[in-house]
Short mmCIF file of C-alpha atoms in Angstrom, two decimals:
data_model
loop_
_atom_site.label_atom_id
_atom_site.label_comp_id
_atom_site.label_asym_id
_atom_site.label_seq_id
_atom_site.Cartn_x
_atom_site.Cartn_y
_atom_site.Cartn_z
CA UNK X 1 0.00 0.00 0.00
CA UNK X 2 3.02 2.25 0.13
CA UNK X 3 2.07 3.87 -3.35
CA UNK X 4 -0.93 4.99 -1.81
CA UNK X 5 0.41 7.08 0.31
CA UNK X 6 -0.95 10.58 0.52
CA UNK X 7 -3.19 9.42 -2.42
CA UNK X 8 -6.78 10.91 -2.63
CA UNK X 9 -9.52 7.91 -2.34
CA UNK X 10 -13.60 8.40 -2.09
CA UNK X 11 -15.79 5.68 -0.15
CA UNK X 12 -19.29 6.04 -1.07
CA UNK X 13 -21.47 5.05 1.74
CA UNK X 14 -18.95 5.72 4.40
CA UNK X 15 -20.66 6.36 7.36
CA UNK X 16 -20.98 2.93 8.68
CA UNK X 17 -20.15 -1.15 8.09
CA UNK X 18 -18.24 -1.72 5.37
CA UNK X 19 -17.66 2.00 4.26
CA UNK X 20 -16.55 2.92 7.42
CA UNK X 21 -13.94 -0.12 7.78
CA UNK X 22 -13.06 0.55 4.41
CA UNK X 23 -11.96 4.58 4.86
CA UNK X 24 -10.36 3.79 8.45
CA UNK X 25 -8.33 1.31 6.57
CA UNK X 26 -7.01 3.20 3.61
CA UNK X 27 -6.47 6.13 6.39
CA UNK X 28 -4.48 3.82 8.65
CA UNK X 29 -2.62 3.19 5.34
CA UNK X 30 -1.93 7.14 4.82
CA UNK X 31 -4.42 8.26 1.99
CA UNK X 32 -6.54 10.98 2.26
CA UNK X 33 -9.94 9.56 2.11
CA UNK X 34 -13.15 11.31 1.48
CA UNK X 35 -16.04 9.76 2.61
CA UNK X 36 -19.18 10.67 2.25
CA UNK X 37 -22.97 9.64 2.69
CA UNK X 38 -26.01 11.37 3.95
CA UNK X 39 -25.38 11.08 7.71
CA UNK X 40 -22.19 13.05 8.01
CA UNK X 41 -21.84 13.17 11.70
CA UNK X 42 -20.82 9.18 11.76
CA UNK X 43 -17.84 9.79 9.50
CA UNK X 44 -17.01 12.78 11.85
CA UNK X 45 -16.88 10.92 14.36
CA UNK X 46 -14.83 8.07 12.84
CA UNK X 47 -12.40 10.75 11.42
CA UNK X 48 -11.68 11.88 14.92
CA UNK X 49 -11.06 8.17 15.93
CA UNK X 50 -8.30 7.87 13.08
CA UNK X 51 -6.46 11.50 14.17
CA UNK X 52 -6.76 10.11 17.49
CA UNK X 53 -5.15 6.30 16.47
CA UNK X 54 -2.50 8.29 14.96
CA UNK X 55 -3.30 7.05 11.59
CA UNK X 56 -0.78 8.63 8.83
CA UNK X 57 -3.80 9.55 6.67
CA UNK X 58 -6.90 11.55 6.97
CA UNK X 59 -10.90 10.89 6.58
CA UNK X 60 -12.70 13.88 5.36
CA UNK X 61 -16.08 14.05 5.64
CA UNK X 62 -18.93 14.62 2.82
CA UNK X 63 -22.83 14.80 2.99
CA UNK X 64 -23.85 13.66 -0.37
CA UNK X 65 -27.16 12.35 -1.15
CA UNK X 66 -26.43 9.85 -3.67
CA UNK X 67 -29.73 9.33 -5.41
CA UNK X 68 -29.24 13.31 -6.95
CA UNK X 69 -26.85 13.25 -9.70
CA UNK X 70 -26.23 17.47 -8.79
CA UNK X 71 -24.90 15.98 -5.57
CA UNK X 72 -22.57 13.87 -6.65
CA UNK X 73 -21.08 16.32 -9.40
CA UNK X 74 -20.64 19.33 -6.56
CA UNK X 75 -18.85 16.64 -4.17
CA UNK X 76 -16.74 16.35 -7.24
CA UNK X 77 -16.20 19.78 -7.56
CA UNK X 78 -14.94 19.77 -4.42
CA UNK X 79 -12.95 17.28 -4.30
CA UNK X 80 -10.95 18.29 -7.39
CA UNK X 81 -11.21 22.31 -5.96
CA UNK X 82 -9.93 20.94 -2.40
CA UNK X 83 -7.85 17.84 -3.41
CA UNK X 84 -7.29 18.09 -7.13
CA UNK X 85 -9.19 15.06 -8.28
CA UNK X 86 -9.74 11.17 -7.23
CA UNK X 87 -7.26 8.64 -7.85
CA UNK X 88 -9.19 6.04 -5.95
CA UNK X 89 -13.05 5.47 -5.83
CA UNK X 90 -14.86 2.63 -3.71
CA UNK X 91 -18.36 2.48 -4.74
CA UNK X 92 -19.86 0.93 -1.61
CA UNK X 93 -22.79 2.33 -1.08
CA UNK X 94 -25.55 0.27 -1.58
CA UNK X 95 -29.20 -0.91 -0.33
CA UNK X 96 -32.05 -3.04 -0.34
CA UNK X 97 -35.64 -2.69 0.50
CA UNK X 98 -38.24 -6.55 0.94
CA UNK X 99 -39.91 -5.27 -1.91
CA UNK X 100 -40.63 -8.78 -4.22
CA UNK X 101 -41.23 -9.02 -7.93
CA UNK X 102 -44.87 -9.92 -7.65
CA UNK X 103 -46.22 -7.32 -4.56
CA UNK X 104 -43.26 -4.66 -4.56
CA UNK X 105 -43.59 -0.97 -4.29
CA UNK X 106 -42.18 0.93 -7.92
CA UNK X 107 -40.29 3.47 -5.16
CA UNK X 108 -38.68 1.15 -3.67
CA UNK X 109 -37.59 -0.65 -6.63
CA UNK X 110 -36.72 2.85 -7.95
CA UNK X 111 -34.45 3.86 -5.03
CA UNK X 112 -32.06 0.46 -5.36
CA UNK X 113 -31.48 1.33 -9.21
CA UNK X 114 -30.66 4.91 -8.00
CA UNK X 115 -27.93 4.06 -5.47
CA UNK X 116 -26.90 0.72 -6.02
CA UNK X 117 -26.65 1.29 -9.95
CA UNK X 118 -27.15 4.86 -11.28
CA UNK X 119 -24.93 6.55 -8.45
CA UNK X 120 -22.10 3.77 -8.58
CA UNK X 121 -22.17 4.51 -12.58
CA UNK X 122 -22.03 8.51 -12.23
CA UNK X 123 -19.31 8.26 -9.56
CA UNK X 124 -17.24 5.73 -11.46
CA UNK X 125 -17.67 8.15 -14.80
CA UNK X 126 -16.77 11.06 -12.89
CA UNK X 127 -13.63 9.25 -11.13
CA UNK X 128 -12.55 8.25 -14.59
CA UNK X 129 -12.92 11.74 -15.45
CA UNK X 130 -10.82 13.16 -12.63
CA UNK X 131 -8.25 10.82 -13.24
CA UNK X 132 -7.59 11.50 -17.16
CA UNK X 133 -7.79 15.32 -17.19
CA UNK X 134 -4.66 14.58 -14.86
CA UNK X 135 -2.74 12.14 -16.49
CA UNK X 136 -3.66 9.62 -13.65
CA UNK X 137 -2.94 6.17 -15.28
CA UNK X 138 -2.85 3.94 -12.10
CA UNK X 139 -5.76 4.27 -10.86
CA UNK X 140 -8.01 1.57 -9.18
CA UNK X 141 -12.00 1.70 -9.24
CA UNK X 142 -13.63 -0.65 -6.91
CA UNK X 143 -17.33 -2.13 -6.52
CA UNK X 144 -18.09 -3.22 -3.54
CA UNK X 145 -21.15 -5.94 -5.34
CA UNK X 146 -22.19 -9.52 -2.97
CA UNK X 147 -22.79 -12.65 -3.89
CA UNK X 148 -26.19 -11.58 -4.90
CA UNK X 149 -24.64 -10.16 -7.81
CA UNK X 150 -23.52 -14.06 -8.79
CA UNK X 151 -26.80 -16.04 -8.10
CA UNK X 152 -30.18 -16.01 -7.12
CA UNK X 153 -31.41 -17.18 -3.68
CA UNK X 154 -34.95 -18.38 -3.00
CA UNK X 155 -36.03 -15.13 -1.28
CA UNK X 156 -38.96 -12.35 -2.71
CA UNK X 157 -37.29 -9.99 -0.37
CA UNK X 158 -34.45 -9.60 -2.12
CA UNK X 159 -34.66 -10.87 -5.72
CA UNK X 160 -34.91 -7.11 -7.06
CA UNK X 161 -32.13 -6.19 -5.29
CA UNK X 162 -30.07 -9.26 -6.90
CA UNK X 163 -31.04 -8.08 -10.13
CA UNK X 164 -29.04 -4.83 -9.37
CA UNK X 165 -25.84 -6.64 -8.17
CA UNK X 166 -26.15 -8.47 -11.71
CA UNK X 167 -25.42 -5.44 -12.96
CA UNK X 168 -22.76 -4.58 -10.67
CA UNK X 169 -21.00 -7.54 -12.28
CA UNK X 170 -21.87 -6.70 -15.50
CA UNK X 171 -21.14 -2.86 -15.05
CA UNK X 172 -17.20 -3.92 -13.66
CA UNK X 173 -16.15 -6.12 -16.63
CA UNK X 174 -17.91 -3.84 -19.14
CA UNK X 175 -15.62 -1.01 -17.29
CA UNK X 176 -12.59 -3.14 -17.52
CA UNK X 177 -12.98 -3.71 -21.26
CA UNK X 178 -13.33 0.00 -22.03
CA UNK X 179 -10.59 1.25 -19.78
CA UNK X 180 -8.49 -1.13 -21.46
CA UNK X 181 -9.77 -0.42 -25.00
CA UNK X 182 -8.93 3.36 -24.06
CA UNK X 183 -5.17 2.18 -23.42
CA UNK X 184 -4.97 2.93 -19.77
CA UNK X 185 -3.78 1.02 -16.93
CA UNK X 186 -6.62 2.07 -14.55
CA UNK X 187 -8.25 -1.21 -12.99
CA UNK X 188 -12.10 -2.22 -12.21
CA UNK X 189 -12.39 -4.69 -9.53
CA UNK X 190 -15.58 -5.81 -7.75
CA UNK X 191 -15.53 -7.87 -4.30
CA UNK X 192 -18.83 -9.91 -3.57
CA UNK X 193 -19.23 -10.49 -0.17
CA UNK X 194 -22.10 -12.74 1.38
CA UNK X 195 -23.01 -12.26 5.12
CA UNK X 196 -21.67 -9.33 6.23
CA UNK X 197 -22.65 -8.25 9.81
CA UNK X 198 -23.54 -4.46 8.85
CA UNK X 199 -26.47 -2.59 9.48
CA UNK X 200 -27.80 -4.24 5.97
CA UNK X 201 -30.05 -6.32 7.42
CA UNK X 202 -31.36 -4.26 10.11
CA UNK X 203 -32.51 -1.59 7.47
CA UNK X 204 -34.00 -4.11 5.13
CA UNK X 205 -36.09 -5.75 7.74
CA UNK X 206 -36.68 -2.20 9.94
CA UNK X 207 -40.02 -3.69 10.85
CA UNK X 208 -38.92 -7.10 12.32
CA UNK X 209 -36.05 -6.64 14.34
CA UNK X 210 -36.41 -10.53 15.18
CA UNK X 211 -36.10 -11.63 11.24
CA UNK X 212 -32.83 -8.84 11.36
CA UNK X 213 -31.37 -10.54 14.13
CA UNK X 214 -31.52 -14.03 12.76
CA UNK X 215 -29.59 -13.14 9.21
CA UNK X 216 -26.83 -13.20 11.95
CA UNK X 217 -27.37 -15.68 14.24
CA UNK X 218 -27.43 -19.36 11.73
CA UNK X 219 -23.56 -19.21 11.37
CA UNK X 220 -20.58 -16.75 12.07
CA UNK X 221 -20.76 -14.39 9.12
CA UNK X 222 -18.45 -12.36 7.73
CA UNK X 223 -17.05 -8.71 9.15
CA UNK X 224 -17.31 -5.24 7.81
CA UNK X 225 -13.18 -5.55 8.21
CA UNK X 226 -12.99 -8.92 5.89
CA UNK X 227 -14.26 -6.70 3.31
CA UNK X 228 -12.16 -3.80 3.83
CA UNK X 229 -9.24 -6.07 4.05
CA UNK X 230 -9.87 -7.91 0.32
CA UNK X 231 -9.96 -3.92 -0.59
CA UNK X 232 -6.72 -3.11 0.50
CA UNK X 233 -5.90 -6.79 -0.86
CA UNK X 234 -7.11 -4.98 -4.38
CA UNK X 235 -5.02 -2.00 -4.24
CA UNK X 236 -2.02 -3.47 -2.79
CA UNK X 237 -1.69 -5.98 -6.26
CA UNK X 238 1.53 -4.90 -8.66
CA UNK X 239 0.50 -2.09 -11.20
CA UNK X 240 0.11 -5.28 -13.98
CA UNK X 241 -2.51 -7.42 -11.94
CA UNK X 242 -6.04 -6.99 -12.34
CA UNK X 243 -8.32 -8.46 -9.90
CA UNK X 244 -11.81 -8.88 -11.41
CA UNK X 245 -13.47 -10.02 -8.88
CA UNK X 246 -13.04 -11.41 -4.86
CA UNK X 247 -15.96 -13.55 -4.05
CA UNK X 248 -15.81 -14.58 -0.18
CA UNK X 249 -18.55 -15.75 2.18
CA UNK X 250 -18.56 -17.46 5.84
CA UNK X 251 -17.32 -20.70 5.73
CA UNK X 252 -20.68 -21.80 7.10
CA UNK X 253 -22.58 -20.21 4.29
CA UNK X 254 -24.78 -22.65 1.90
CA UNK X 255 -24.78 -20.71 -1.33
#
């Protein structure tokens, strides 16, 4: 991770679980991280912890609501105004809402296109972007996608949001192939987790904190810090080795 050093990255959905492990990470490893999300006072707080742990870097915060597209292009106007552009750009953020196929609401269907598709597309154009009007050629966009993104459980509650991990996975090799076919050496990698004890399932079942409880409780699933280690894993490759894609899960885990 040496390279990194002093290196501008952006987490997307850094406020908590695997954003948060993710920016304290890179931070720990001396980049200067910008994270944002819409509930900036969490990655305040967690930027004081890393000043505080000593950590060579530094986590600045960002409220950006990722579902408007104006949003997203002022954060990076600031970013290149304040920090002169992005060399590294973890789209993380990402949700889900129990709406099935056959009974789901079109809003909520609508809101997991806009941030776990539509925003990681706008902020992966706009990293691209940042990086060419410099001359950046080394730099590294990562999807955080899941498993979901590589198969289909038998579960209405989240088969729309599978469909938009599918095109997480479609989105990262499609990205590969045209940052290569534009002759850089820029790399697209996307790590599918399964369990991950975040505040995922919590959200997605906000109305039965007993159903939340048990995605966690049938085996020992994975850690926000797994994930924010295969990241660093990612970045920390030689310049000539692209990772396409981590897929981990508990050992536990069925499918």
């Amino acid at each position: 991770m040496d390279r990194w050093k002093g290196r501008v990255a952006l987490v997307t959905g850094a406020s908590v679980g695997i954003g948060a492990a993710t920016a304290k990470e890179l931070v720990r490893h001396g980049m200067k991280v910008v994270g944002c999300a819409r509930d900036v006072e969490k990655i305040q707080k967690l930027s004081a912890e890393c000043q505080s742990a000593g950590y060579t870097g530094v986590l600045v915060p960002y409220k950006c609501d990722l579902t408007n597209e104006e949003e997203i292009l002022s954060m990076f106007a600031a970013i290149k105004e304040q920090h002169k552009g992005v060399d590294v750009c973890i789209n993380n953020a990402g949700l889900a809402h129990p709406e099935s196929l056959l009974n789901g609401k079109t809003s909520g269907w609508k809101n997991m296109l806009d941030v776990n598709v539509l925003a990681l597309c706008i902020c992966t154009r706009e990293a691209y972007q940042s990086m060419k009007e410099r001359n950046v050629d080394d730099g590294h966009i990562i999807n955080i996608n899941s498993m979901s993104g590589h198969r289909v459980v038998p579960s209405a509650d989240i088969h729309f949001y599978s469909s938009t991990k599918y095109a997480v996975t479609a989105l990262t090799e499609g990205l590969r192939q045209e940052l290569r076919e534009a002759n850089t050496h820029i790399r697209a990698t996307s790590i599918s987790p399964g369990v991950v004890e975040t505040e995922f399932a919590p959200r997605l079942y906000n109305d039965n904190a007993d159903k939340a409880a048990g995605a966690y409780t049938k085996f020992k699933p994975l850690e926000a810090i797994d994930v924010a280690n295969s990241v660093t894993y990612a970045l920390s490759a030689p310049p000539h080795v692209q990772i396409g894609d981590i897929l981990m899960r508990p050992v536990e885990q069925a499918s």
